[in-house]
Amino acid sequence: MTDHSQGRSNVPVGGSMPQSRQTISGSKGLEFAEPLIFELGQVDRCGVDFDDVEISSDRLNGQRRKEAVGWPGLSEPQVVRHYTRLSQKNYGIDSGFYPLGSCTMKHNPRVNEKMARLPGLGDIHPLQPESTVQGALELIDTLAHWLKTLCGMPAIAMSPAAGAHGELCGMMAIKSAIQARGEAATRTRVLVPESAHGTNPASAAACGFSVDTIPANEQGRVDLDAFKKKLGDDVAGIMLTNPNTCGLFESDIINIADAIHDAGGYFYCDGANFNAIVGRVRPGDLGIDCMHLNLHKTFSTPHGGGGPGAGPVVLSEALASFAPLPYVVHDKDHYSIIEHTAHSDAQPFGRLKGYHGQMGVFIRSLGFILSHGADGLLQASTDAVLNANYLRVKLQDQMSIPFPGMCMHEVLFDDRFLKDTDVSTLDFAKAMIDEGFHPMTMYFPLVVHGALLMEPTESESKDTLDLYVKTLRGLIEHAQTGDSQFFKNAPILTPRRRLDETAAARKPVLRWTPCQSME
Amino acid sequence: MTVKFTEDHEWISINGDIATVGITEHAIEQLGDLVFVEVPEAGRTIAKGEEAAVVESVKAASEVYAPVSGEIVDGNSAIADDPAGVSGDPAGNGWFFKIKLSDPSELDGMMDAEAYKAHTE
Amino acid sequence: MRYLPLTDADRSEMLSEIGAKSSQDMYCDVPDQAILKTPTDLPNHATEMGIEKTIKGMAAKNLSPATAPFFLGAGAYQHHVPAAVDHLTQRGEFLTAYTPYQPEISQGTLQYLYEFQTQVAQLTAMDVANASMYDGATACSEAVLMAGRVTRKNRAVLAGGLHPHYREVTDTNARFLNIELVGPDADPTHAAYPASVIDLIDDQTSCVVVQTPDLFGRIIDLNPIAEAAHAKGALLVAVTTEIISLGLLEAPGNQGADIVVAEGQSLGNALSFGGPYVGLFATRSKFLRQMPGRICGETQDVEGQRGWVLTLSTREQHIRREKATSNICTNSGLCALAFTIHASLLGEQGLNRLARINHANACMLADKLALLDGIEVLNDSFFNEFTVKLNKPANDVVNALADKGILAGVPLSRLLPDRDDLTNMMLVTATECTTDQDVNALITALKEVL
């Protein structure tokens, strides 16, 4: 079977701590024991007032629902309290430092929430007559212009709903270009670095490509020789993240672009780490054919606990004509949206999503972009890289760094500094939680052992970084005293302690059912 | 009974022309707590190197490859029902499948216990 | 700059600590030819007041449904979202949290996802649901791919009443994976149904995809199709674009569906010009491991306290990579939260009443429209949306009414421009938001135009 070197136990081993004082109600001060809505609700309660209208079943084709849905009834105060209490168990960027590598957890400006809800933007229907939504089409086009200019690319597909969706879009455009050249049967192999995010090979496979992995060299970058050896007539392209998932700029990128083009392939760039270079480097100048942007990363739209995001894809001349439907066009002062191949002058490969795209996310990111402007975006990316390098120099004597030297907007450590302590990367991260810090990204990328990937972003003050450094240094010292139990018990100050992920996977309980609450 | 090992961390215990296949202690340790196992159905013909079974932990998923070609005689439903029963002991109950060998020469060159131990170090 | 905490003094100090003379030194690994030397032709920073003015200017150029009688649907619906929903989703701990990878400090997100999954499963009468997809159309596409994995067959039948966007998205994804899609064209007469679908099911069919209420608003009985599909070893994928219909109509799970996908936008989420929305995805327990998307599961912590975690992650891209069930990573968490909160406020009674009001308003509207000359209501059955046939191209009528400040409906030619037989047809919707004044304004305007 395939080799794995990073498995670890997911059954937590800590026992009950003396600090966990029991209360009668189950709540502890401002931390509330909050059941499920299904355990709180009653059938005859409701949080919205409606008249009880009679209807005849004549026009329902005999399909009137016979059984109850089963939803619990709650009044508005109960619902507000319930979700308020749930929110209090969560850590967000608003709560504190959130250095998740490759996620770009920067501040989400509040004016953007206001803008997204404006009448005339938040409430318009996508299929209203074009004449009644000119401002909306103008907004999409304005954002598109900014993104193309910042990237130095001539075209853009705005509709993908997230980064992974954008990857799919880019790879579909590439496959379409290959098909147009009559090479679809032969060019089936896509090269992907071993440090790539899992969405990259998954997206390639979703297009029907096979994936061939390129190893990293000792500088944490794509091994150029190994890459060149893998070129051939059957190569469709390369998917490269730049800056890469080790937080490093792929210095050979222009050579890589030239080589892949000479081999007849295309260059997909994963733009998740664009925050390092906005305003300073245009990916279009590096020779890429397409690149997705994560509006919910680089362009500050809220992560929302797992979306929604948006993943527009900038495209080169070679791929522009294959951009999916729909897309906005404008001439003089009139905007139109092209929704059908028959109305298009190009060869769109199809439609990826219902309606036009993540408009609510477009509005928020445009707010951010207009606020910063060209000068501010450059300052933001510079500050992001400065903050990451500051963490690097402040921690590298105590933490082990696999790829020394200047990093981009994120810094990668591995777990060698924890060798002989019996403290794993996971244990170390859980101890950070008790200190009020969300941990950095753990165990990614896979090219180093026990990875710790930290991305501070430009939204953090020097004071925050200094406190973070002080805390980490203290934890490292503690780890070196041999008190590994301290780390294995962590976290102890959180609403829940370590959770049994093994049991969750072995016997999945994925919804509430009435008999559960009776146990 | 002879027990041999593959580079992919499978053990194979041969008894006449029936072989029992499982995964090694080393593999189990690397995966972490196992949460899911899928074993092949009896009657299926399989070639050496083909994917025969799947084993998953919380954070990792692995294919178990057939170390030899032949016909599946039995898949161990006990471990499919309870992945905690998987074990690296060739004499125990934590095996994955039994296969009737179609080409015993495929066993030549496989590692013995000592060679496998050296391989994992 | 208001979003940047570093001062110039900080920057100087930090640069010197890292051994850089200028910020350009940090970019020493970037080939010099790649560094932008001349500034882009883009404006510099603006104040908050300034950007508000710019964006408000764009908003002002649009006709807002808040100021116009409004009758559009076609898969995105205007409903009243209680104020509490938006207030709660904007709490910073929900809004600015990431995916709950550290469950100890994400129990808020995880608990609401578990509630969401339960509500979706209950509404659709299915066993399990995931933590959301991008929207109904992509969920539909993923369902077809999943049916292919489950049945190991390569051919899907799409019923004619499937929303064209859902068909187009499914077609795009299927084409790249060489999955064959067959199915009849959208048929306003409904005459050939269900034979037009059932006749296409064979031993190579992985699934049959049926939308109810369908594109034209008709309510479909899924049972005969479920039977026909199962007889040939195929799955039934049921699709709903108006989730509130399930407050009144029989759930797909009680009609033999194996997978149910839907657009959840009607609950908690504004129209927002088409996105972000929230795709719902539910299935039977036996297919669980082939279900795409994130899933939240219940477990215990070390002290025996109930809690929740993301689970069954080995299906997903970050572990399975090219063998994943889907490439989806970020989904639609905050929209799922809005759905859950709205659903919690409604409860059983509220949902049922809301659905009845929608249907009652649509019946009233249909009856009044049927009295006019030049307009014919085509549906025998509908929930809150139906098809009308006009005496002239629907697009012209809609544009004329838009000039009068009325948003009359969706011409079918907007979705199916090459269908001459649909040119005079339009989809019209009424919801709980539709008032008598709205209806009277529509009637008056139609009399002038038809």
Short mmCIF file of N, CA and C in Angstrom, two decimals, chain A residues 157-204:
data_model
loop_
_atom_site.label_atom_id
_atom_site.label_comp_id
_atom_site.label_asym_id
_atom_site.label_seq_id
_atom_site.Cartn_x
_atom_site.Cartn_y
_atom_site.Cartn_z
N ALA A 157 -12.28 35.42 -16.48
CA ALA A 157 -13.56 34.73 -16.29
C ALA A 157 -14.00 35.03 -14.87
N MET A 158 -15.16 35.65 -14.71
CA MET A 158 -15.56 36.11 -13.38
C MET A 158 -16.43 35.11 -12.63
N SER A 159 -17.00 34.11 -13.32
CA SER A 159 -18.04 33.33 -12.66
C SER A 159 -17.64 32.26 -11.63
N PRO A 160 -16.40 31.74 -11.62
CA PRO A 160 -16.12 30.67 -10.65
C PRO A 160 -16.38 31.09 -9.20
N ALA A 161 -16.91 30.15 -8.43
CA ALA A 161 -17.42 30.47 -7.10
C ALA A 161 -16.39 30.33 -5.99
N ALA A 162 -15.23 29.83 -6.27
CA ALA A 162 -14.21 29.64 -5.24
C ALA A 162 -12.91 29.34 -5.96
N GLY A 163 -11.81 29.27 -5.21
CA GLY A 163 -10.51 29.00 -5.82
C GLY A 163 -10.49 27.69 -6.58
N ALA A 164 -11.00 26.64 -5.95
CA ALA A 164 -11.00 25.33 -6.62
C ALA A 164 -11.84 25.37 -7.89
N HIS A 165 -12.92 26.12 -7.84
CA HIS A 165 -13.78 26.27 -9.01
C HIS A 165 -13.02 27.01 -10.11
N GLY A 166 -12.23 27.99 -9.70
CA GLY A 166 -11.39 28.72 -10.65
C GLY A 166 -10.34 27.82 -11.27
N GLU A 167 -9.78 26.93 -10.47
CA GLU A 167 -8.81 25.97 -11.01
C GLU A 167 -9.47 25.12 -12.08
N LEU A 168 -10.67 24.67 -11.79
CA LEU A 168 -11.41 23.86 -12.76
C LEU A 168 -11.62 24.66 -14.04
N CYS A 169 -11.99 25.92 -13.89
CA CYS A 169 -12.20 26.81 -15.03
C CYS A 169 -10.94 26.92 -15.87
N GLY A 170 -9.83 27.19 -15.21
CA GLY A 170 -8.56 27.33 -15.93
C GLY A 170 -8.18 26.06 -16.67
N MET A 171 -8.34 24.93 -16.02
CA MET A 171 -7.97 23.66 -16.65
C MET A 171 -8.92 23.32 -17.80
N MET A 172 -10.18 23.70 -17.65
CA MET A 172 -11.13 23.49 -18.76
C MET A 172 -10.77 24.36 -19.95
N ALA A 173 -10.33 25.58 -19.68
CA ALA A 173 -9.92 26.47 -20.77
C ALA A 173 -8.70 25.87 -21.48
N ILE A 174 -7.78 25.34 -20.70
CA ILE A 174 -6.59 24.72 -21.28
C ILE A 174 -6.98 23.52 -22.12
N LYS A 175 -7.85 22.68 -21.58
CA LYS A 175 -8.26 21.50 -22.34
C LYS A 175 -8.98 21.90 -23.63
N SER A 176 -9.77 22.95 -23.54
CA SER A 176 -10.48 23.42 -24.74
C SER A 176 -9.49 23.89 -25.79
N ALA A 177 -8.45 24.59 -25.37
CA ALA A 177 -7.44 25.06 -26.32
C ALA A 177 -6.74 23.88 -26.97
N ILE A 178 -6.46 22.87 -26.17
CA ILE A 178 -5.81 21.67 -26.69
C ILE A 178 -6.72 20.95 -27.67
N GLN A 179 -8.01 20.90 -27.32
CA GLN A 179 -8.97 20.28 -28.24
C GLN A 179 -9.04 21.03 -29.55
N ALA A 180 -9.01 22.36 -29.45
CA ALA A 180 -9.09 23.18 -30.67
C ALA A 180 -7.90 22.92 -31.58
N ARG A 181 -6.77 22.52 -30.99
CA ARG A 181 -5.59 22.19 -31.79
C ARG A 181 -5.60 20.75 -32.26
N GLY A 182 -6.65 20.01 -31.87
CA GLY A 182 -6.76 18.61 -32.29
C GLY A 182 -5.88 17.67 -31.50
N GLU A 183 -5.42 18.10 -30.32
CA GLU A 183 -4.48 17.27 -29.56
C GLU A 183 -5.08 16.69 -28.29
N ALA A 184 -6.39 16.70 -28.17
CA ALA A 184 -7.01 16.26 -26.92
C ALA A 184 -6.70 14.81 -26.58
N ALA A 185 -6.55 13.99 -27.58
CA ALA A 185 -6.31 12.57 -27.32
C ALA A 185 -4.90 12.31 -26.85
N THR A 186 -3.96 13.16 -27.24
CA THR A 186 -2.56 12.92 -26.89
C THR A 186 -2.10 13.71 -25.68
N ARG A 187 -2.51 14.96 -25.57
CA ARG A 187 -2.03 15.78 -24.45
C ARG A 187 -2.94 15.58 -23.25
N THR A 188 -2.62 14.61 -22.41
CA THR A 188 -3.50 14.24 -21.30
C THR A 188 -2.85 14.35 -19.94
N ARG A 189 -1.58 14.73 -19.89
CA ARG A 189 -0.84 14.68 -18.63
C ARG A 189 -0.57 16.09 -18.13
N VAL A 190 -0.87 16.32 -16.83
CA VAL A 190 -0.63 17.63 -16.22
C VAL A 190 0.42 17.47 -15.13
N LEU A 191 1.39 18.36 -15.11
CA LEU A 191 2.46 18.30 -14.11
C LEU A 191 2.07 19.15 -12.91
N VAL A 192 2.19 18.56 -11.73
CA VAL A 192 1.80 19.28 -10.50
C VAL A 192 2.89 19.08 -9.45
N PRO A 193 3.44 20.14 -8.86
CA PRO A 193 4.46 19.97 -7.83
C PRO A 193 3.92 19.20 -6.63
N GLU A 194 4.81 18.49 -5.93
CA GLU A 194 4.36 17.70 -4.78
C GLU A 194 3.89 18.61 -3.63
N SER A 195 4.31 19.88 -3.66
CA SER A 195 3.89 20.79 -2.60
C SER A 195 2.52 21.42 -2.87
N ALA A 196 1.89 21.06 -3.98
CA ALA A 196 0.64 21.73 -4.37
C ALA A 196 -0.50 21.43 -3.41
N HIS A 197 -1.42 22.36 -3.31
CA HIS A 197 -2.65 22.17 -2.57
C HIS A 197 -3.46 21.07 -3.25
N GLY A 198 -4.17 20.26 -2.45
CA GLY A 198 -4.91 19.12 -2.99
C GLY A 198 -5.92 19.46 -4.07
N THR A 199 -6.42 20.68 -4.06
CA THR A 199 -7.39 21.06 -5.09
C THR A 199 -6.77 21.01 -6.48
N ASN A 200 -5.46 21.22 -6.59
CA ASN A 200 -4.82 21.24 -7.92
C ASN A 200 -4.99 19.89 -8.64
N PRO A 201 -4.48 18.77 -8.07
CA PRO A 201 -4.68 17.51 -8.78
C PRO A 201 -6.15 17.14 -8.89
N ALA A 202 -6.95 17.49 -7.89
CA ALA A 202 -8.38 17.16 -7.97
C ALA A 202 -9.03 17.89 -9.15
N SER A 203 -8.67 19.14 -9.36
CA SER A 203 -9.23 19.91 -10.47
C SER A 203 -8.76 19.36 -11.81
N ALA A 204 -7.50 18.98 -11.89
CA ALA A 204 -7.00 18.40 -13.14
C ALA A 204 -7.75 17.12 -13.46
#
